[in-house]
């Protein structure tokens, strides 16, 4: 694998506009690093308004043609894209792994979830037939769904394929044209995705990719030619984007960060729960918004915790867990561990300073932290209540389920909450009382499958509705309500 990473120099990454690669007019560029080695593998343009103007113009030019393409024909592009993604899954996973630090299987899982949304999008024509009713004698009401126009999707680093695919297939099938702004840390997958959409037959200009950072995001929020925005990233930025784009009159759906609480009851299955819980914390090196982070142990869970510790100690970096996105993130995660330790928490498994397995020779200077388990974390410690976004489990001990739910409810976030138990009553209690949008019962990463949509509550989401499923269709369309009454003409010449 490392050989593949080494030879994969990608050069300068610009934009994808009007169905082709397009140089940026930016004069600033950012190195792209592979987290595996810390080496630069290319650089990405940090564009702004002038790049965006060109992308919006290309999208606007494509809109009438795409909007007037029958939805059943728009869907054919998605069917072809599904085949292309399935055929190219290894190459795409390599790319995501290279720029994001994921294990290959994790990168593949992100693409497969994207394919799932694609399949959902292919069923949209069957679902949006609409309602029709004779509301009064001779008068009928129905509605049609109209696309919004040029829409934008702003994505984070941690799922280079999946997050763009939360938005693009549904928005495009609904007749919109799109601008994708990937994270400047992972621009490679987005450009490849645009090439594949093109190969699948998407007309030029229907999907454009603009690269950049803060300046580009601000330009998207303000641009009068952009009708609506979806954002996925940290809560701090989600709040900014939500406010700025809404002030410019756009519908916005902004998904933010998370601090997911996972409650462990002492009757949780000892052969099943410990591994599931550790996997939830450490999958994607803890860099996913659905990761369990604060583990609330109710009663005597010592035996379960011992099993978690022995399982986590068996991890090989680079084989059972991938890398951290960049050096500042390694520092941030380390400082949470340091802070909890100096505040009195017990470090049961210590991932600080851990290096990848020997077979990844050459990766020692990459960005690594091993699985870490902190016990007896106090609920007011930053490790228990702030998003660490790394493979760190903070165990808080409580005596009752009520205390556990009170802690979960106090969190500003509300993406996911889960429980591991062998009894129905505690699970029902969690269901009733958790303040989170996605609930797991004996499931560590409770990502709903389609057609159930994806989205959290509280500071984990700004805006209404969820990002996939029927909510995606609702967000990316506007309804036109049509009331009809035909008055019979006098002496119609078409009657005998
Ligand atoms: P981020 O907020 O730093 O960046 C997200 C996007 O915003 C990027 O495209 C970036 O260029 C842009 N951006 C960054 N700072 C900005 C600013 N000040 N003003 C305007 N735009 C700005 O997030 P990230 O580090 O790329 O991703 C990790 C975060 O995303 C975590 O908090 C994670 O929980 C969250 N996330 C949430 C979900 C979800 O579904 N709720 C899914 C994936 C990731």
PDB file of N, CA and C and ligand atoms in Angstrom, residues 154-158 166 181-184 212-214 217 231-234 237 255-258 289 387 389 415 454 460, ligand 1:
ATOM      1  N   UNK A 154     -21.351  21.902   0.448  1.00  0.00           N
ATOM      2  CA  UNK A 154     -20.032  22.162   1.056  1.00  0.00           C
ATOM      3  C   UNK A 154     -19.722  20.983   1.980  1.00  0.00           C
ATOM      4  N   UNK A 155     -18.575  20.350   1.790  1.00  0.00           N
ATOM      5  CA  UNK A 155     -18.315  19.067   2.462  1.00  0.00           C
ATOM      6  C   UNK A 155     -17.100  19.135   3.398  1.00  0.00           C
ATOM      7  N   UNK A 156     -17.059  18.206   4.370  1.00  0.00           N
ATOM      8  CA  UNK A 156     -15.914  18.118   5.289  1.00  0.00           C
ATOM      9  C   UNK A 156     -14.864  17.144   4.750  1.00  0.00           C
ATOM     10  N   UNK A 157     -13.784  16.964   5.528  1.00  0.00           N
ATOM     11  CA  UNK A 157     -12.698  16.099   5.047  1.00  0.00           C
ATOM     12  C   UNK A 157     -12.976  14.614   5.239  1.00  0.00           C
ATOM     13  N   UNK A 158     -13.834  14.258   6.221  1.00  0.00           N
ATOM     14  CA  UNK A 158     -13.752  12.889   6.734  1.00  0.00           C
ATOM     15  C   UNK A 158     -14.468  11.826   5.896  1.00  0.00           C
ATOM     16  N   UNK A 166     -24.394  12.354  -0.336  1.00  0.00           N
ATOM     17  CA  UNK A 166     -25.623  12.598   0.419  1.00  0.00           C
ATOM     18  C   UNK A 166     -26.497  13.603  -0.330  1.00  0.00           C
ATOM     19  N   UNK A 181     -18.277  21.978  -3.182  1.00  0.00           N
ATOM     20  CA  UNK A 181     -17.045  22.552  -2.610  1.00  0.00           C
ATOM     21  C   UNK A 181     -16.524  21.541  -1.599  1.00  0.00           C
ATOM     22  N   UNK A 182     -15.549  20.704  -2.018  1.00  0.00           N
ATOM     23  CA  UNK A 182     -15.017  19.717  -1.061  1.00  0.00           C
ATOM     24  C   UNK A 182     -14.115  20.397  -0.030  1.00  0.00           C
ATOM     25  N   UNK A 183     -13.762  19.632   0.987  1.00  0.00           N
ATOM     26  CA  UNK A 183     -12.761  20.143   1.935  1.00  0.00           C
ATOM     27  C   UNK A 183     -11.444  20.325   1.197  1.00  0.00           C
ATOM     28  N   UNK A 184     -10.749  21.392   1.497  1.00  0.00           N
ATOM     29  CA  UNK A 184      -9.467  21.647   0.846  1.00  0.00           C
ATOM     30  C   UNK A 184      -8.417  20.607   1.244  1.00  0.00           C
ATOM     31  N   UNK A 212     -11.344  25.386  -2.609  1.00  0.00           N
ATOM     32  CA  UNK A 212     -11.024  26.575  -1.829  1.00  0.00           C
ATOM     33  C   UNK A 212     -11.301  26.339  -0.368  1.00  0.00           C
ATOM     34  N   UNK A 213     -11.149  27.398   0.418  1.00  0.00           N
ATOM     35  CA  UNK A 213     -11.369  27.311   1.862  1.00  0.00           C
ATOM     36  C   UNK A 213     -12.448  28.299   2.289  1.00  0.00           C
ATOM     37  N   UNK A 214     -12.135  29.071   3.324  1.00  0.00           N
ATOM     38  CA  UNK A 214     -13.116  29.986   3.915  1.00  0.00           C
ATOM     39  C   UNK A 214     -13.669  30.964   2.875  1.00  0.00           C
ATOM     40  N   UNK A 217     -16.220  29.392   0.692  1.00  0.00           N
ATOM     41  CA  UNK A 217     -17.481  29.106   1.397  1.00  0.00           C
ATOM     42  C   UNK A 217     -18.286  30.397   1.570  1.00  0.00           C
ATOM     43  N   UNK A 231     -24.552  21.999   3.904  1.00  0.00           N
ATOM     44  CA  UNK A 231     -23.219  22.052   4.509  1.00  0.00           C
ATOM     45  C   UNK A 231     -23.090  20.880   5.457  1.00  0.00           C
ATOM     46  N   UNK A 232     -21.902  20.280   5.493  1.00  0.00           N
ATOM     47  CA  UNK A 232     -21.592  19.270   6.516  1.00  0.00           C
ATOM     48  C   UNK A 232     -20.197  19.582   7.034  1.00  0.00           C
ATOM     49  N   UNK A 233     -20.065  19.692   8.338  1.00  0.00           N
ATOM     50  CA  UNK A 233     -18.755  19.994   8.928  1.00  0.00           C
ATOM     51  C   UNK A 233     -18.909  20.224  10.423  1.00  0.00           C
ATOM     52  N   UNK A 234     -18.002  20.995  11.004  1.00  0.00           N
ATOM     53  CA  UNK A 234     -18.053  21.228  12.445  1.00  0.00           C
ATOM     54  C   UNK A 234     -19.224  22.146  12.801  1.00  0.00           C
ATOM     55  N   UNK A 237     -18.589  25.997  12.259  1.00  0.00           N
ATOM     56  CA  UNK A 237     -18.728  26.494  10.883  1.00  0.00           C
ATOM     57  C   UNK A 237     -20.171  26.318  10.391  1.00  0.00           C
ATOM     58  N   UNK A 255     -25.275  20.515   8.648  1.00  0.00           N
ATOM     59  CA  UNK A 255     -25.027  19.466   9.640  1.00  0.00           C
ATOM     60  C   UNK A 255     -23.707  19.741  10.343  1.00  0.00           C
ATOM     61  N   UNK A 256     -23.719  19.632  11.671  1.00  0.00           N
ATOM     62  CA  UNK A 256     -22.538  19.996  12.455  1.00  0.00           C
ATOM     63  C   UNK A 256     -21.872  18.806  13.130  1.00  0.00           C
ATOM     64  N   UNK A 257     -21.124  19.104  14.174  1.00  0.00           N
ATOM     65  CA  UNK A 257     -20.314  18.105  14.868  1.00  0.00           C
ATOM     66  C   UNK A 257     -21.132  17.265  15.840  1.00  0.00           C
ATOM     67  N   UNK A 258     -20.436  16.526  16.682  1.00  0.00           N
ATOM     68  CA  UNK A 258     -21.132  15.571  17.542  1.00  0.00           C
ATOM     69  C   UNK A 258     -20.305  15.239  18.783  1.00  0.00           C
ATOM     70  N   UNK A 289     -18.717  11.591  12.527  1.00  0.00           N
ATOM     71  CA  UNK A 289     -19.693  12.257  13.392  1.00  0.00           C
ATOM     72  C   UNK A 289     -20.589  11.260  14.108  1.00  0.00           C
ATOM     73  N   UNK A 387     -16.169  17.779  21.423  1.00  0.00           N
ATOM     74  CA  UNK A 387     -15.872  16.853  20.319  1.00  0.00           C
ATOM     75  C   UNK A 387     -14.350  16.716  20.175  1.00  0.00           C
ATOM     76  N   UNK A 389     -12.907  14.222  18.154  1.00  0.00           N
ATOM     77  CA  UNK A 389     -12.731  13.784  16.766  1.00  0.00           C
ATOM     78  C   UNK A 389     -11.430  12.999  16.595  1.00  0.00           C
ATOM     79  N   UNK A 415     -26.300  14.326  17.795  1.00  0.00           N
ATOM     80  CA  UNK A 415     -26.279  13.569  16.553  1.00  0.00           C
ATOM     81  C   UNK A 415     -26.816  12.157  16.794  1.00  0.00           C
ATOM     82  N   UNK A 454     -30.866  10.845   7.174  1.00  0.00           N
ATOM     83  CA  UNK A 454     -29.745  11.046   8.087  1.00  0.00           C
ATOM     84  C   UNK A 454     -29.755  12.480   8.619  1.00  0.00           C
ATOM     85  N   UNK A 460     -25.997  19.723  16.460  1.00  0.00           N
ATOM     86  CA  UNK A 460     -25.502  18.846  15.390  1.00  0.00           C
ATOM     87  C   UNK A 460     -26.213  19.128  14.074  1.00  0.00           C
TER      88      UNK A 460
HETATM   89  P1  LIG B   1     -14.840  22.001   9.065  1.00  0.00           P
HETATM   90  O1  LIG B   1     -16.035  22.631   9.680  1.00  0.00           O
HETATM   91  O2  LIG B   1     -13.507  22.486   9.487  1.00  0.00           O
HETATM   92  O3  LIG B   1     -14.876  22.163   7.458  1.00  0.00           O
HETATM   93  C1  LIG B   1     -16.029  21.849   6.721  1.00  0.00           C
HETATM   94  C2  LIG B   1     -16.071  22.750   5.484  1.00  0.00           C
HETATM   95  O4  LIG B   1     -16.149  24.118   5.898  1.00  0.00           O
HETATM   96  C3  LIG B   1     -14.831  22.624   4.602  1.00  0.00           C
HETATM   97  O5  LIG B   1     -15.237  22.578   3.259  1.00  0.00           O
HETATM   98  C4  LIG B   1     -14.024  23.884   4.917  1.00  0.00           C
HETATM   99  O6  LIG B   1     -13.328  24.374   3.784  1.00  0.00           O
HETATM  100  C5  LIG B   1     -15.078  24.885   5.350  1.00  0.00           C
HETATM  101  N1  LIG B   1     -14.639  25.812   6.409  1.00  0.00           N
HETATM  102  C6  LIG B   1     -13.749  25.563   7.417  1.00  0.00           C
HETATM  103  N2  LIG B   1     -13.668  26.628   8.230  1.00  0.00           N
HETATM  104  C7  LIG B   1     -14.508  27.560   7.744  1.00  0.00           C
HETATM  105  C8  LIG B   1     -14.878  28.878   8.162  1.00  0.00           C
HETATM  106  N3  LIG B   1     -14.339  29.453   9.224  1.00  0.00           N
HETATM  107  N4  LIG B   1     -15.786  29.564   7.420  1.00  0.00           N
HETATM  108  C9  LIG B   1     -16.343  29.005   6.324  1.00  0.00           C
HETATM  109  N5  LIG B   1     -16.031  27.754   5.891  1.00  0.00           N
HETATM  110  C10 LIG B   1     -15.137  27.045   6.587  1.00  0.00           C
HETATM  111  O7  LIG B   1     -14.989  20.429   9.299  1.00  0.00           O
HETATM  112  P2  LIG B   1     -13.926  19.277   8.993  1.00  0.00           P
HETATM  113  O8  LIG B   1     -12.807  19.386   9.964  1.00  0.00           O
HETATM  114  O9  LIG B   1     -13.628  19.244   7.555  1.00  0.00           O
HETATM  115  O10 LIG B   1     -14.802  17.980   9.327  1.00  0.00           O
HETATM  116  C11 LIG B   1     -14.970  17.473  10.624  1.00  0.00           C
HETATM  117  C12 LIG B   1     -16.237  17.974  11.271  1.00  0.00           C
HETATM  118  O11 LIG B   1     -17.365  17.651  10.459  1.00  0.00           O
HETATM  119  C13 LIG B   1     -16.498  17.310  12.619  1.00  0.00           C
HETATM  120  O12 LIG B   1     -16.966  18.280  13.510  1.00  0.00           O
HETATM  121  C14 LIG B   1     -17.570  16.280  12.308  1.00  0.00           C
HETATM  122  O13 LIG B   1     -18.368  15.920  13.400  1.00  0.00           O
HETATM  123  C15 LIG B   1     -18.361  17.016  11.273  1.00  0.00           C
HETATM  124  N6  LIG B   1     -19.144  16.105  10.457  1.00  0.00           N
HETATM  125  C16 LIG B   1     -20.485  16.065  10.679  1.00  0.00           C
HETATM  126  C17 LIG B   1     -21.280  15.186   9.973  1.00  0.00           C
HETATM  127  C18 LIG B   1     -22.757  15.131  10.225  1.00  0.00           C
HETATM  128  O14 LIG B   1     -23.453  14.443   9.488  1.00  0.00           O
HETATM  129  N7  LIG B   1     -23.301  15.804  11.215  1.00  0.00           N
HETATM  130  C19 LIG B   1     -20.709  14.343   9.010  1.00  0.00           C
HETATM  131  C20 LIG B   1     -19.328  14.413   8.779  1.00  0.00           C
HETATM  132  C21 LIG B   1     -18.553  15.301   9.523  1.00  0.00           C
END
